[in-house]
Amino acid sequence: MNYLAHALLAQPDPGALIGNVAGDHVKGPLEGQALHPRVAAGVRRHRRVDALTDAHDAYGEALAVFPAGQRRFAGVALDIAFDYFLCRHWHRFAAEPLEPFRQAVYRVIHEYRPWLPAGFASLGPAWADAQWLRAYETLEGVAAVLERLAERRRRPLPVAALVDTVASEEAGLEACFLLVFADVQAAIAAEGVQAPAR
């Protein structure tokens, strides 16, 4: 799952939303880190969502679609592609329309800037200002997100090849997404504070 999915699966409060969205930028054990308690709860939810996703059979099937030469990058591409499919099927999983939801996420990132984890403190507001959650609506946007990610990595990321695979295998990957997201959303809701469709 990527930013949009984690935002939708967050507990419905600002701190938890920040933790869910910024979860990949918080490394190591949470104990001893200078995080607001609600942000820490969001990071824990983020990690739980990732664990449920990674363990899902359909996610494994989706990873296997990528050719051997792309396999080590497949998880990154698939997480971004899942946000692309979430945009397409937003009405199935959320009560609030997509655009107001995205704007609410950007507002929280700006209004609660002091709560942003260190690894997300400068990236988050710039990301919100650029309205990056809109990028997931198209395959061109998926490519742009991968290009941005490639700029921050030491090893080259075969962006064009990954996007070609997503495009050529789109129907199968979309079917996997629908299974995975529905099951993860249900599991998170059953585990405690509901992660409702907003």
JSON list of C-alpha atoms in Angstrom, two decimals:
[
{"chain": "A", "resi": 1, "resn": "MET", "atom": "CA", "xyz": [0.00, 0.00, 0.00]},
{"chain": "A", "resi": 2, "resn": "ASN", "atom": "CA", "xyz": [1.13, 3.55, -0.65]},
{"chain": "A", "resi": 3, "resn": "TYR", "atom": "CA", "xyz": [0.18, 7.02, 0.62]},
{"chain": "A", "resi": 4, "resn": "LEU", "atom": "CA", "xyz": [-3.45, 7.15, -0.49]},
{"chain": "A", "resi": 5, "resn": "ALA", "atom": "CA", "xyz": [-4.29, 3.67, 0.78]},
{"chain": "A", "resi": 6, "resn": "HIS", "atom": "CA", "xyz": [-2.60, 4.32, 4.11]},
{"chain": "A", "resi": 7, "resn": "ALA", "atom": "CA", "xyz": [-4.49, 7.60, 4.47]},
{"chain": "A", "resi": 8, "resn": "LEU", "atom": "CA", "xyz": [-7.82, 5.88, 3.86]},
{"chain": "A", "resi": 9, "resn": "LEU", "atom": "CA", "xyz": [-7.02, 3.08, 6.33]},
{"chain": "A", "resi": 10, "resn": "ALA", "atom": "CA", "xyz": [-5.95, 5.52, 9.06]},
{"chain": "A", "resi": 11, "resn": "GLN", "atom": "CA", "xyz": [-7.79, 6.00, 12.30]},
{"chain": "A", "resi": 12, "resn": "PRO", "atom": "CA", "xyz": [-10.02, 9.07, 11.95]},
{"chain": "A", "resi": 13, "resn": "ASP", "atom": "CA", "xyz": [-7.91, 11.70, 13.73]},
{"chain": "A", "resi": 14, "resn": "PRO", "atom": "CA", "xyz": [-5.11, 14.01, 12.54]},
{"chain": "A", "resi": 15, "resn": "GLY", "atom": "CA", "xyz": [-2.23, 12.47, 14.46]},
{"chain": "A", "resi": 16, "resn": "ALA", "atom": "CA", "xyz": [-3.04, 8.96, 13.35]},
{"chain": "A", "resi": 17, "resn": "LEU", "atom": "CA", "xyz": [-3.48, 10.13, 9.76]},
{"chain": "A", "resi": 18, "resn": "ILE", "atom": "CA", "xyz": [0.01, 11.65, 9.87]},
{"chain": "A", "resi": 19, "resn": "GLY", "atom": "CA", "xyz": [1.46, 8.43, 11.28]},
{"chain": "A", "resi": 20, "resn": "ASN", "atom": "CA", "xyz": [-0.22, 6.33, 8.63]},
{"chain": "A", "resi": 21, "resn": "VAL", "atom": "CA", "xyz": [0.87, 8.57, 5.76]},
{"chain": "A", "resi": 22, "resn": "ALA", "atom": "CA", "xyz": [4.42, 9.07, 7.06]},
{"chain": "A", "resi": 23, "resn": "GLY", "atom": "CA", "xyz": [4.92, 5.52, 8.29]},
{"chain": "A", "resi": 24, "resn": "ASP", "atom": "CA", "xyz": [7.59, 4.58, 5.73]},
{"chain": "A", "resi": 25, "resn": "HIS", "atom": "CA", "xyz": [9.68, 7.53, 6.92]},
{"chain": "A", "resi": 26, "resn": "VAL", "atom": "CA", "xyz": [9.80, 6.32, 10.53]},
{"chain": "A", "resi": 27, "resn": "LYS", "atom": "CA", "xyz": [12.52, 3.70, 10.93]},
{"chain": "A", "resi": 28, "resn": "GLY", "atom": "CA", "xyz": [13.13, 1.27, 13.76]},
{"chain": "A", "resi": 29, "resn": "PRO", "atom": "CA", "xyz": [11.35, 0.77, 17.09]},
{"chain": "A", "resi": 30, "resn": "LEU", "atom": "CA", "xyz": [8.92, 3.52, 18.08]},
{"chain": "A", "resi": 31, "resn": "GLU", "atom": "CA", "xyz": [9.98, 3.52, 21.71]},
{"chain": "A", "resi": 32, "resn": "GLY", "atom": "CA", "xyz": [12.22, 6.48, 22.42]},
{"chain": "A", "resi": 33, "resn": "GLN", "atom": "CA", "xyz": [11.30, 8.35, 19.24]},
{"chain": "A", "resi": 34, "resn": "ALA", "atom": "CA", "xyz": [9.94, 11.88, 19.60]},
{"chain": "A", "resi": 35, "resn": "LEU", "atom": "CA", "xyz": [6.49, 11.14, 18.20]},
{"chain": "A", "resi": 36, "resn": "HIS", "atom": "CA", "xyz": [3.12, 12.39, 19.38]},
{"chain": "A", "resi": 37, "resn": "PRO", "atom": "CA", "xyz": [1.28, 9.34, 20.80]},
{"chain": "A", "resi": 38, "resn": "ARG", "atom": "CA", "xyz": [-1.42, 9.52, 18.11]},
{"chain": "A", "resi": 39, "resn": "VAL", "atom": "CA", "xyz": [1.25, 9.72, 15.39]},
{"chain": "A", "resi": 40, "resn": "ALA", "atom": "CA", "xyz": [2.91, 6.64, 16.89]},
{"chain": "A", "resi": 41, "resn": "ALA", "atom": "CA", "xyz": [-0.46, 4.86, 16.83]},
{"chain": "A", "resi": 42, "resn": "GLY", "atom": "CA", "xyz": [-0.74, 5.74, 13.15]},
{"chain": "A", "resi": 43, "resn": "VAL", "atom": "CA", "xyz": [2.72, 4.36, 12.42]},
{"chain": "A", "resi": 44, "resn": "ARG", "atom": "CA", "xyz": [1.74, 1.12, 14.15]},
{"chain": "A", "resi": 45, "resn": "ARG", "atom": "CA", "xyz": [-1.40, 0.96, 11.99]},
{"chain": "A", "resi": 46, "resn": "HIS", "atom": "CA", "xyz": [0.73, 1.63, 8.89]},
{"chain": "A", "resi": 47, "resn": "ARG", "atom": "CA", "xyz": [3.03, -1.26, 9.78]},
{"chain": "A", "resi": 48, "resn": "ARG", "atom": "CA", "xyz": [0.08, -3.55, 10.46]},
{"chain": "A", "resi": 49, "resn": "VAL", "atom": "CA", "xyz": [-1.46, -2.71, 7.07]},
{"chain": "A", "resi": 50, "resn": "ASP", "atom": "CA", "xyz": [1.87, -3.46, 5.38]},
{"chain": "A", "resi": 51, "resn": "ALA", "atom": "CA", "xyz": [2.15, -6.79, 7.20]},
{"chain": "A", "resi": 52, "resn": "LEU", "atom": "CA", "xyz": [-1.40, -7.81, 6.24]},
{"chain": "A", "resi": 53, "resn": "THR", "atom": "CA", "xyz": [-0.79, -6.79, 2.64]},
{"chain": "A", "resi": 54, "resn": "ASP", "atom": "CA", "xyz": [2.54, -8.60, 2.33]},
{"chain": "A", "resi": 55, "resn": "ALA", "atom": "CA", "xyz": [1.02, -11.80, 3.77]},
{"chain": "A", "resi": 56, "resn": "HIS", "atom": "CA", "xyz": [-1.99, -11.82, 1.42]},
{"chain": "A", "resi": 57, "resn": "ASP", "atom": "CA", "xyz": [-1.94, -14.56, -1.21]},
{"chain": "A", "resi": 58, "resn": "ALA", "atom": "CA", "xyz": [-3.23, -12.23, -3.92]},
{"chain": "A", "resi": 59, "resn": "TYR", "atom": "CA", "xyz": [-0.40, -9.78, -3.22]},
{"chain": "A", "resi": 60, "resn": "GLY", "atom": "CA", "xyz": [2.08, -12.59, -3.75]},
{"chain": "A", "resi": 61, "resn": "GLU", "atom": "CA", "xyz": [0.34, -13.46, -7.01]},
{"chain": "A", "resi": 62, "resn": "ALA", "atom": "CA", "xyz": [0.58, -9.83, -8.12]},
{"chain": "A", "resi": 63, "resn": "LEU", "atom": "CA", "xyz": [4.32, -9.70, -7.34]},
{"chain": "A", "resi": 64, "resn": "ALA", "atom": "CA", "xyz": [4.85, -12.85, -9.41]},
{"chain": "A", "resi": 65, "resn": "VAL", "atom": "CA", "xyz": [3.48, -11.07, -12.49]},
{"chain": "A", "resi": 66, "resn": "PHE", "atom": "CA", "xyz": [6.65, -8.97, -12.72]},
{"chain": "A", "resi": 67, "resn": "PRO", "atom": "CA", "xyz": [9.48, -10.54, -14.77]},
{"chain": "A", "resi": 68, "resn": "ALA", "atom": "CA", "xyz": [12.52, -11.85, -12.93]},
{"chain": "A", "resi": 69, "resn": "GLY", "atom": "CA", "xyz": [14.62, -8.80, -13.82]},
{"chain": "A", "resi": 70, "resn": "GLN", "atom": "CA", "xyz": [12.07, -6.49, -12.20]},
{"chain": "A", "resi": 71, "resn": "ARG", "atom": "CA", "xyz": [11.19, -8.68, -9.22]},
{"chain": "A", "resi": 72, "resn": "ARG", "atom": "CA", "xyz": [13.25, -6.88, -6.59]},
{"chain": "A", "resi": 73, "resn": "PHE", "atom": "CA", "xyz": [11.52, -3.60, -7.49]},
{"chain": "A", "resi": 74, "resn": "ALA", "atom": "CA", "xyz": [8.08, -5.14, -7.89]},
{"chain": "A", "resi": 75, "resn": "GLY", "atom": "CA", "xyz": [6.90, -4.33, -4.37]},
{"chain": "A", "resi": 76, "resn": "VAL", "atom": "CA", "xyz": [7.58, -0.62, -4.85]},
{"chain": "A", "resi": 77, "resn": "ALA", "atom": "CA", "xyz": [5.81, -0.54, -8.22]},
{"chain": "A", "resi": 78, "resn": "LEU", "atom": "CA", "xyz": [2.90, -2.61, -6.95]},
{"chain": "A", "resi": 79, "resn": "ASP", "atom": "CA", "xyz": [2.30, -0.39, -3.92]},
{"chain": "A", "resi": 80, "resn": "ILE", "atom": "CA", "xyz": [2.10, 2.65, -6.20]},
{"chain": "A", "resi": 81, "resn": "ALA", "atom": "CA", "xyz": [-0.09, 0.78, -8.68]},
{"chain": "A", "resi": 82, "resn": "PHE", "atom": "CA", "xyz": [-2.44, -0.13, -5.82]},
{"chain": "A", "resi": 83, "resn": "ASP", "atom": "CA", "xyz": [-3.04, 3.59, -5.19]},
{"chain": "A", "resi": 84, "resn": "TYR", "atom": "CA", "xyz": [-3.80, 3.91, -8.92]},
{"chain": "A", "resi": 85, "resn": "PHE", "atom": "CA", "xyz": [-6.42, 1.17, -8.62]},
{"chain": "A", "resi": 86, "resn": "LEU", "atom": "CA", "xyz": [-7.74, 2.69, -5.39]},
{"chain": "A", "resi": 87, "resn": "CYS", "atom": "CA", "xyz": [-8.44, 5.95, -7.24]},
{"chain": "A", "resi": 88, "resn": "ARG", "atom": "CA", "xyz": [-10.40, 3.98, -9.84]},
{"chain": "A", "resi": 89, "resn": "HIS", "atom": "CA", "xyz": [-12.42, 2.08, -7.23]},
{"chain": "A", "resi": 90, "resn": "TRP", "atom": "CA", "xyz": [-12.56, 4.76, -4.54]},
{"chain": "A", "resi": 91, "resn": "HIS", "atom": "CA", "xyz": [-16.36, 4.62, -4.33]},
{"chain": "A", "resi": 92, "resn": "ARG", "atom": "CA", "xyz": [-16.19, 0.96, -3.26]},
{"chain": "A", "resi": 93, "resn": "PHE", "atom": "CA", "xyz": [-14.07, 1.65, -0.21]},
{"chain": "A", "resi": 94, "resn": "ALA", "atom": "CA", "xyz": [-14.83, 5.21, 0.91]},
{"chain": "A", "resi": 95, "resn": "ALA", "atom": "CA", "xyz": [-17.96, 7.21, 1.62]},
{"chain": "A", "resi": 96, "resn": "GLU", "atom": "CA", "xyz": [-16.31, 10.62, 1.12]},
{"chain": "A", "resi": 97, "resn": "PRO", "atom": "CA", "xyz": [-15.50, 11.65, -2.48]},
{"chain": "A", "resi": 98, "resn": "LEU", "atom": "CA", "xyz": [-11.85, 11.38, -3.41]},
{"chain": "A", "resi": 99, "resn": "GLU", "atom": "CA", "xyz": [-10.99, 15.04, -4.00]},
{"chain": "A", "resi": 100, "resn": "PRO", "atom": "CA", "xyz": [-12.31, 16.38, -0.66]},
{"chain": "A", "resi": 101, "resn": "PHE", "atom": "CA", "xyz": [-10.53, 13.50, 1.06]},
{"chain": "A", "resi": 102, "resn": "ARG", "atom": "CA", "xyz": [-7.22, 14.41, -0.60]},
{"chain": "A", "resi": 103, "resn": "GLN", "atom": "CA", "xyz": [-7.62, 18.07, 0.32]},
{"chain": "A", "resi": 104, "resn": "ALA", "atom": "CA", "xyz": [-8.30, 17.08, 3.94]},
{"chain": "A", "resi": 105, "resn": "VAL", "atom": "CA", "xyz": [-5.05, 15.05, 4.00]},
{"chain": "A", "resi": 106, "resn": "TYR", "atom": "CA", "xyz": [-3.08, 18.04, 2.70]},
{"chain": "A", "resi": 107, "resn": "ARG", "atom": "CA", "xyz": [-4.68, 20.32, 5.32]},
{"chain": "A", "resi": 108, "resn": "VAL", "atom": "CA", "xyz": [-3.74, 17.98, 8.16]},
{"chain": "A", "resi": 109, "resn": "ILE", "atom": "CA", "xyz": [-0.13, 17.82, 6.96]},
{"chain": "A", "resi": 110, "resn": "HIS", "atom": "CA", "xyz": [0.08, 21.62, 7.04]},
{"chain": "A", "resi": 111, "resn": "GLU", "atom": "CA", "xyz": [-1.96, 22.29, 10.17]},
{"chain": "A", "resi": 112, "resn": "TYR", "atom": "CA", "xyz": [-0.16, 19.66, 12.25]},
{"chain": "A", "resi": 113, "resn": "ARG", "atom": "CA", "xyz": [3.30, 20.30, 10.86]},
{"chain": "A", "resi": 114, "resn": "PRO", "atom": "CA", "xyz": [4.96, 20.19, 14.31]},
{"chain": "A", "resi": 115, "resn": "TRP", "atom": "CA", "xyz": [3.75, 16.58, 14.63]},
{"chain": "A", "resi": 116, "resn": "LEU", "atom": "CA", "xyz": [5.38, 15.39, 11.40]},
{"chain": "A", "resi": 117, "resn": "PRO", "atom": "CA", "xyz": [8.07, 12.75, 11.99]},
{"chain": "A", "resi": 118, "resn": "ALA", "atom": "CA", "xyz": [11.60, 14.00, 11.26]},
{"chain": "A", "resi": 119, "resn": "GLY", "atom": "CA", "xyz": [11.91, 11.95, 8.08]},
{"chain": "A", "resi": 120, "resn": "PHE", "atom": "CA", "xyz": [8.73, 13.48, 6.69]},
{"chain": "A", "resi": 121, "resn": "ALA", "atom": "CA", "xyz": [9.03, 17.02, 8.07]},
{"chain": "A", "resi": 122, "resn": "SER", "atom": "CA", "xyz": [10.27, 18.69, 4.90]},
{"chain": "A", "resi": 123, "resn": "LEU", "atom": "CA", "xyz": [8.94, 16.18, 2.36]},
{"chain": "A", "resi": 124, "resn": "GLY", "atom": "CA", "xyz": [5.36, 16.18, 3.67]},
{"chain": "A", "resi": 125, "resn": "PRO", "atom": "CA", "xyz": [4.46, 19.84, 3.14]},
{"chain": "A", "resi": 126, "resn": "ALA", "atom": "CA", "xyz": [6.18, 19.96, -0.26]},
{"chain": "A", "resi": 127, "resn": "TRP", "atom": "CA", "xyz": [4.37, 16.76, -1.23]},
{"chain": "A", "resi": 128, "resn": "ALA", "atom": "CA", "xyz": [1.06, 18.27, -0.10]},
{"chain": "A", "resi": 129, "resn": "ASP", "atom": "CA", "xyz": [1.71, 21.55, -1.94]},
{"chain": "A", "resi": 130, "resn": "ALA", "atom": "CA", "xyz": [2.40, 19.60, -5.14]},
{"chain": "A", "resi": 131, "resn": "GLN", "atom": "CA", "xyz": [-0.84, 17.64, -4.56]},
{"chain": "A", "resi": 132, "resn": "TRP", "atom": "CA", "xyz": [0.93, 14.35, -5.24]},
{"chain": "A", "resi": 133, "resn": "LEU", "atom": "CA", "xyz": [-2.12, 12.26, -4.36]},
{"chain": "A", "resi": 134, "resn": "ARG", "atom": "CA", "xyz": [-3.55, 13.30, -7.73]},
{"chain": "A", "resi": 135, "resn": "ALA", "atom": "CA", "xyz": [-0.68, 11.58, -9.54]},
{"chain": "A", "resi": 136, "resn": "TYR", "atom": "CA", "xyz": [-2.14, 8.16, -8.79]},
{"chain": "A", "resi": 137, "resn": "GLU", "atom": "CA", "xyz": [-5.12, 8.70, -11.09]},
{"chain": "A", "resi": 138, "resn": "THR", "atom": "CA", "xyz": [-3.23, 7.80, -14.29]},
{"chain": "A", "resi": 139, "resn": "LEU", "atom": "CA", "xyz": [-0.45, 5.48, -15.43]},
{"chain": "A", "resi": 140, "resn": "GLU", "atom": "CA", "xyz": [1.52, 8.61, -16.38]},
{"chain": "A", "resi": 141, "resn": "GLY", "atom": "CA", "xyz": [1.18, 9.68, -12.79]},
{"chain": "A", "resi": 142, "resn": "VAL", "atom": "CA", "xyz": [2.36, 6.28, -11.58]},
{"chain": "A", "resi": 143, "resn": "ALA", "atom": "CA", "xyz": [5.43, 6.72, -13.81]},
{"chain": "A", "resi": 144, "resn": "ALA", "atom": "CA", "xyz": [6.00, 10.22, -12.36]},
{"chain": "A", "resi": 145, "resn": "VAL", "atom": "CA", "xyz": [5.83, 8.88, -8.80]},
{"chain": "A", "resi": 146, "resn": "LEU", "atom": "CA", "xyz": [8.32, 6.14, -9.66]},
{"chain": "A", "resi": 147, "resn": "GLU", "atom": "CA", "xyz": [10.61, 8.72, -11.29]},
{"chain": "A", "resi": 148, "resn": "ARG", "atom": "CA", "xyz": [10.53, 10.83, -8.14]},
{"chain": "A", "resi": 149, "resn": "LEU", "atom": "CA", "xyz": [11.33, 7.76, -6.08]},
{"chain": "A", "resi": 150, "resn": "ALA", "atom": "CA", "xyz": [14.17, 6.83, -8.42]},
{"chain": "A", "resi": 151, "resn": "GLU", "atom": "CA", "xyz": [15.76, 10.24, -7.81]},
{"chain": "A", "resi": 152, "resn": "ARG", "atom": "CA", "xyz": [16.07, 9.43, -4.10]},
{"chain": "A", "resi": 153, "resn": "ARG", "atom": "CA", "xyz": [17.50, 5.93, -4.50]},
{"chain": "A", "resi": 154, "resn": "ARG", "atom": "CA", "xyz": [21.14, 4.95, -4.86]},
{"chain": "A", "resi": 155, "resn": "ARG", "atom": "CA", "xyz": [20.40, 2.05, -7.18]},
{"chain": "A", "resi": 156, "resn": "PRO", "atom": "CA", "xyz": [18.72, 2.65, -10.54]},
{"chain": "A", "resi": 157, "resn": "LEU", "atom": "CA", "xyz": [15.01, 1.92, -10.73]},
{"chain": "A", "resi": 158, "resn": "PRO", "atom": "CA", "xyz": [13.78, 0.56, -14.11]},
{"chain": "A", "resi": 159, "resn": "VAL", "atom": "CA", "xyz": [10.81, 2.90, -14.20]},
{"chain": "A", "resi": 160, "resn": "ALA", "atom": "CA", "xyz": [9.77, 2.40, -17.83]},
{"chain": "A", "resi": 161, "resn": "ALA", "atom": "CA", "xyz": [9.90, -1.39, -17.57]},
{"chain": "A", "resi": 162, "resn": "LEU", "atom": "CA", "xyz": [7.91, -1.41, -14.32]},
{"chain": "A", "resi": 163, "resn": "VAL", "atom": "CA", "xyz": [5.21, 0.85, -15.77]},
{"chain": "A", "resi": 164, "resn": "ASP", "atom": "CA", "xyz": [5.07, -1.30, -18.91]},
{"chain": "A", "resi": 165, "resn": "THR", "atom": "CA", "xyz": [4.43, -4.35, -16.74]},
{"chain": "A", "resi": 166, "resn": "VAL", "atom": "CA", "xyz": [1.70, -2.59, -14.79]},
{"chain": "A", "resi": 167, "resn": "ALA", "atom": "CA", "xyz": [0.08, -1.53, -18.08]},
{"chain": "A", "resi": 168, "resn": "SER", "atom": "CA", "xyz": [0.33, -4.93, -19.77]},
{"chain": "A", "resi": 169, "resn": "GLU", "atom": "CA", "xyz": [-0.86, -6.83, -16.67]},
{"chain": "A", "resi": 170, "resn": "GLU", "atom": "CA", "xyz": [-3.34, -4.21, -15.52]},
{"chain": "A", "resi": 171, "resn": "ALA", "atom": "CA", "xyz": [-6.47, -6.39, -15.42]},
{"chain": "A", "resi": 172, "resn": "GLY", "atom": "CA", "xyz": [-4.86, -9.10, -13.31]},
{"chain": "A", "resi": 173, "resn": "LEU", "atom": "CA", "xyz": [-3.17, -6.63, -10.98]},
{"chain": "A", "resi": 174, "resn": "GLU", "atom": "CA", "xyz": [-6.43, -4.74, -10.55]},
{"chain": "A", "resi": 175, "resn": "ALA", "atom": "CA", "xyz": [-8.22, -7.97, -9.57]},
{"chain": "A", "resi": 176, "resn": "CYS", "atom": "CA", "xyz": [-5.49, -8.68, -7.01]},
{"chain": "A", "resi": 177, "resn": "PHE", "atom": "CA", "xyz": [-5.81, -5.17, -5.63]},
{"chain": "A", "resi": 178, "resn": "LEU", "atom": "CA", "xyz": [-9.56, -5.55, -5.12]},
{"chain": "A", "resi": 179, "resn": "LEU", "atom": "CA", "xyz": [-9.07, -8.74, -3.13]},
{"chain": "A", "resi": 180, "resn": "VAL", "atom": "CA", "xyz": [-6.19, -7.42, -1.05]},
{"chain": "A", "resi": 181, "resn": "PHE", "atom": "CA", "xyz": [-7.67, -4.04, -0.21]},
{"chain": "A", "resi": 182, "resn": "ALA", "atom": "CA", "xyz": [-11.08, -5.42, 0.75]},
{"chain": "A", "resi": 183, "resn": "ASP", "atom": "CA", "xyz": [-9.50, -8.00, 3.05]},
{"chain": "A", "resi": 184, "resn": "VAL", "atom": "CA", "xyz": [-7.03, -5.58, 4.64]},
{"chain": "A", "resi": 185, "resn": "GLN", "atom": "CA", "xyz": [-9.74, -2.96, 5.23]},
{"chain": "A", "resi": 186, "resn": "ALA", "atom": "CA", "xyz": [-11.97, -5.59, 6.86]},
{"chain": "A", "resi": 187, "resn": "ALA", "atom": "CA", "xyz": [-9.13, -6.96, 9.00]},
{"chain": "A", "resi": 188, "resn": "ILE", "atom": "CA", "xyz": [-8.11, -3.52, 10.23]},
{"chain": "A", "resi": 189, "resn": "ALA", "atom": "CA", "xyz": [-11.72, -2.69, 11.07]},
{"chain": "A", "resi": 190, "resn": "ALA", "atom": "CA", "xyz": [-12.07, -5.94, 13.03]},
{"chain": "A", "resi": 191, "resn": "GLU", "atom": "CA", "xyz": [-8.89, -5.41, 15.05]},
{"chain": "A", "resi": 192, "resn": "GLY", "atom": "CA", "xyz": [-9.98, -2.41, 17.05]},
{"chain": "A", "resi": 193, "resn": "VAL", "atom": "CA", "xyz": [-10.60, 1.21, 16.30]},
{"chain": "A", "resi": 194, "resn": "GLN", "atom": "CA", "xyz": [-12.28, 0.99, 12.95]},
{"chain": "A", "resi": 195, "resn": "ALA", "atom": "CA", "xyz": [-10.57, 2.28, 9.84]},
{"chain": "A", "resi": 196, "resn": "PRO", "atom": "CA", "xyz": [-13.88, 3.19, 8.22]},
{"chain": "A", "resi": 197, "resn": "ALA", "atom": "CA", "xyz": [-14.62, 4.35, 4.76]},
{"chain": "A", "resi": 198, "resn": "ARG", "atom": "CA", "xyz": [-14.77, 8.10, 5.23]}
]
